[in-house]
């Protein structure tokens, strides 16, 4: 049985990924910083409380899980919604720590066993903000942009060992976290929540948000044998973003 580990796998995109790999027949490991988020995951999964930015904790879970066939470095937070000059350094560091350092630590401690086994797939969760940038979201956009650079480097270093790396860039994903983003952005821009929502949707060719299951389907594909020659790629699952900041 193939083994996958999903960071921040207790809710949202991470939980959808874990369910997708479960349905594909994988042994599923999930971590989350919030113990309550793991209360309702299936009992057949291996669930561990772990702060994605705590190196000792990440190293411990990776050692316990053993060689992985797929590592989904998914942990992330939305961070503050403010102009660059109004972002507190502490908020910047918190956002970058979870999003970028969390991805780095997952790769750092997950890769050695993959390379030794001569196989594996690392799936990083970036964002369309990591392709285009996004106003009022500087820490998040910077971290997600940097994840793409990290992914490209991992693909180069690990490729000779049979290990692949790719990044998924979700667009606006329906769910509680996005609702928080919409409300904070509405307040920052002097708009209503519905106006911001409509703006996000209007900025895509398909005029739509995406679902967590859409991201999960791509992650399962990237972890599958069908994607055995896909590496170093940045794949947006977003309905095709035309304008990351439409003003309605």
XYZ file of C-alpha atoms in Angstrom:
248
model
C 0.000 0.000 0.000
C 1.305 3.425 -0.924
C 1.645 6.000 1.857
C 0.785 9.707 1.802
C 1.251 12.389 4.428
C -0.772 15.605 4.230
C 0.150 18.569 6.419
C -2.826 20.591 7.681
C -4.919 17.584 6.793
C -7.649 18.142 9.355
C -9.760 20.610 7.394
C -10.283 22.344 4.059
C -8.011 21.491 1.154
C -5.828 19.193 3.261
C -8.777 17.137 4.448
C -10.089 16.869 0.889
C -6.648 15.712 -0.264
C -6.516 13.081 2.459
C -9.951 11.753 1.504
C -8.907 11.674 -2.141
C -5.808 9.616 -1.418
C -7.802 7.363 0.894
C -10.242 6.662 -1.926
C -7.267 5.901 -4.186
C -6.090 3.196 -1.771
C -3.297 4.992 0.055
C -2.335 4.637 3.700
C -3.112 8.131 4.955
C -1.176 10.193 7.485
C -2.390 13.676 8.386
C -0.968 16.345 10.651
C -2.584 19.483 11.976
C -1.684 22.086 14.571
C -5.297 22.027 15.815
C -6.007 18.837 17.730
C -9.768 19.362 17.440
C -9.474 19.345 13.648
C -8.298 15.739 13.871
C -11.131 14.539 16.097
C -13.385 13.525 13.240
C -10.932 12.112 10.718
C -11.412 8.417 9.907
C -9.990 6.034 12.462
C -8.056 4.244 9.738
C -5.871 7.325 9.233
C -2.757 8.062 11.256
C -3.371 11.538 12.696
C -0.762 13.549 14.583
C -0.862 17.004 16.151
C 2.041 18.936 14.658
C 2.945 22.566 14.133
C 4.170 22.773 10.530
C 6.731 25.430 11.524
C 8.198 23.408 14.430
C 11.194 21.560 13.029
C 11.509 19.040 15.838
C 7.830 18.152 15.610
C 7.938 17.815 11.823
C 11.078 15.684 11.948
C 9.478 13.425 14.556
C 6.351 12.802 12.521
C 8.324 12.161 9.324
C 10.516 9.646 11.127
C 7.471 7.913 12.558
C 5.659 7.764 9.225
C 8.646 6.298 7.416
C 9.165 6.393 3.637
C 6.386 8.256 1.844
C 5.177 7.764 -1.685
C 3.502 11.178 -1.634
C 4.086 14.203 0.581
C 1.522 16.994 0.406
C 3.131 20.115 1.897
C -0.175 21.872 2.321
C -0.087 23.778 5.625
C -0.845 27.453 5.319
C -2.650 30.435 6.780
C -4.269 33.424 5.083
C -2.261 36.035 6.959
C -3.204 39.704 7.356
C -5.211 41.798 4.911
C -3.554 45.211 4.733
C -1.400 47.428 2.557
C 2.323 46.685 2.715
C 3.021 49.731 4.858
C 0.358 48.673 7.353
C 1.484 45.055 7.842
C 2.998 44.418 11.257
C 6.324 42.584 11.134
C 4.968 40.001 13.570
C 2.056 39.248 11.209
C 4.463 39.015 8.263
C 6.692 36.563 10.117
C 3.767 34.449 11.295
C 2.362 34.094 7.779
C 5.701 33.371 6.134
C 6.646 30.947 8.902
C 3.632 28.698 8.428
C 3.321 28.940 4.647
C 6.931 28.919 3.497
C 8.926 27.484 6.381
C 6.265 24.813 6.871
C 6.686 23.709 3.258
C 10.476 23.797 3.584
C 10.490 21.704 6.761
C 8.127 19.117 5.293
C 10.408 18.725 2.283
C 13.606 18.796 4.347
C 12.509 15.932 6.557
C 10.399 13.992 4.067
C 12.824 13.903 1.153
C 15.686 11.777 2.544
C 13.568 8.617 2.851
C 11.985 9.250 -0.559
C 15.378 9.655 -2.196
C 16.671 6.534 -0.492
C 13.648 4.598 -1.792
C 14.184 5.974 -5.299
C 10.633 7.191 -5.741
C 8.090 9.705 -4.507
C 6.070 12.792 -5.278
C 6.085 16.060 -3.330
C 2.997 18.184 -3.899
C 3.296 21.761 -2.659
C 0.208 23.904 -2.153
C 0.974 27.355 -3.517
C -1.735 29.752 -4.751
C -2.689 31.913 -7.688
C -1.364 34.679 -5.405
C 2.008 32.969 -5.890
C 1.726 33.506 -9.647
C 0.242 37.002 -9.850
C 0.729 38.563 -6.438
C -2.289 40.138 -4.805
C -2.958 43.560 -3.275
C -3.467 43.710 0.493
C -2.015 40.189 0.859
C 1.745 40.805 0.691
C 2.930 38.194 3.247
C 0.724 35.483 1.782
C 1.612 36.270 -1.837
C 5.324 36.468 -1.043
C 5.309 33.135 0.770
C 3.277 31.369 -1.904
C 5.515 32.804 -4.631
C 8.568 31.531 -2.755
C 7.037 28.056 -2.503
C 7.239 27.833 -6.284
C 10.965 28.551 -6.135
C 11.327 25.937 -3.419
C 9.414 23.416 -5.514
C 11.571 24.043 -8.588
C 14.706 23.500 -6.504
C 13.351 20.294 -4.966
C 12.460 19.009 -8.441
C 16.032 19.642 -9.605
C 17.736 18.161 -6.564
C 15.487 15.145 -6.110
C 14.787 14.305 -9.758
C 17.938 12.211 -10.212
C 16.698 10.035 -7.331
C 13.328 9.378 -8.964
C 11.465 11.897 -6.793
C 9.144 14.443 -8.415
C 7.930 17.812 -7.149
C 5.081 20.014 -8.358
C 3.033 22.926 -7.061
C -0.729 23.321 -7.192
C -1.999 26.896 -7.259
C -5.607 26.989 -6.084
C -7.761 29.950 -6.966
C -10.494 31.149 -4.632
C -11.678 28.033 -2.801
C -15.175 27.889 -1.355
C -15.096 27.377 2.417
C -14.748 28.968 5.853
C -11.187 30.228 5.367
C -12.138 32.024 2.165
C -15.100 33.593 3.923
C -12.676 35.163 6.375
C -10.571 36.472 3.493
C -13.637 37.925 1.779
C -14.802 39.710 4.907
C -11.373 41.126 5.737
C -10.819 42.259 2.170
C -14.242 43.879 2.053
C -13.380 45.872 5.160
C -9.969 46.872 3.761
C -11.415 47.992 0.410
C -14.635 49.562 1.644
C -16.721 47.007 -0.230
C -19.320 44.420 0.734
C -18.488 40.756 1.078
C -20.671 39.955 -1.959
C -18.891 42.553 -4.080
C -15.525 41.014 -3.267
C -16.891 37.523 -3.935
C -18.280 38.598 -7.310
C -14.955 40.248 -8.097
C -13.009 37.063 -7.461
C -15.397 35.078 -9.657
C -15.409 37.718 -12.414
C -11.621 37.622 -12.510
C -11.660 34.063 -13.882
C -12.508 32.905 -17.389
C -14.963 30.379 -15.972
C -16.532 32.976 -13.631
C -16.306 30.621 -10.704
C -14.744 29.692 -7.403
C -13.276 26.196 -7.029
C -13.924 23.473 -4.472
C -11.435 21.731 -2.204
C -12.224 18.502 -4.042
C -10.920 20.067 -7.279
C -7.552 20.614 -5.609
C -7.612 17.126 -4.142
C -8.211 15.552 -7.540
C -5.125 17.268 -8.918
C -3.031 16.224 -5.915
C -4.045 12.580 -6.349
C -3.153 12.758 -10.036
C 0.260 14.270 -9.274
C 0.870 11.494 -6.763
C -0.124 8.769 -9.192
C 1.874 6.706 -11.651
C 0.013 8.460 -14.472
C 2.023 11.587 -13.578
C 5.351 9.754 -13.332
C 7.012 12.162 -15.794
C 5.389 15.326 -14.460
C 7.804 17.323 -12.323
C 8.785 20.920 -11.728
C 5.381 22.172 -12.832
C 3.176 24.980 -11.527
C -0.433 23.931 -12.051
C -3.251 26.385 -11.392
C -6.652 24.976 -10.464
C -8.583 28.221 -10.600
C -10.954 28.416 -13.540
C -8.180 30.408 -15.278
C -7.396 33.679 -13.567
C -7.547 36.626 -15.980
C -7.444 39.410 -13.395
C -6.390 38.768 -9.806
C -7.927 42.027 -8.567
C -11.040 42.998 -10.543
C -12.841 46.091 -9.267
C -16.600 45.741 -9.575
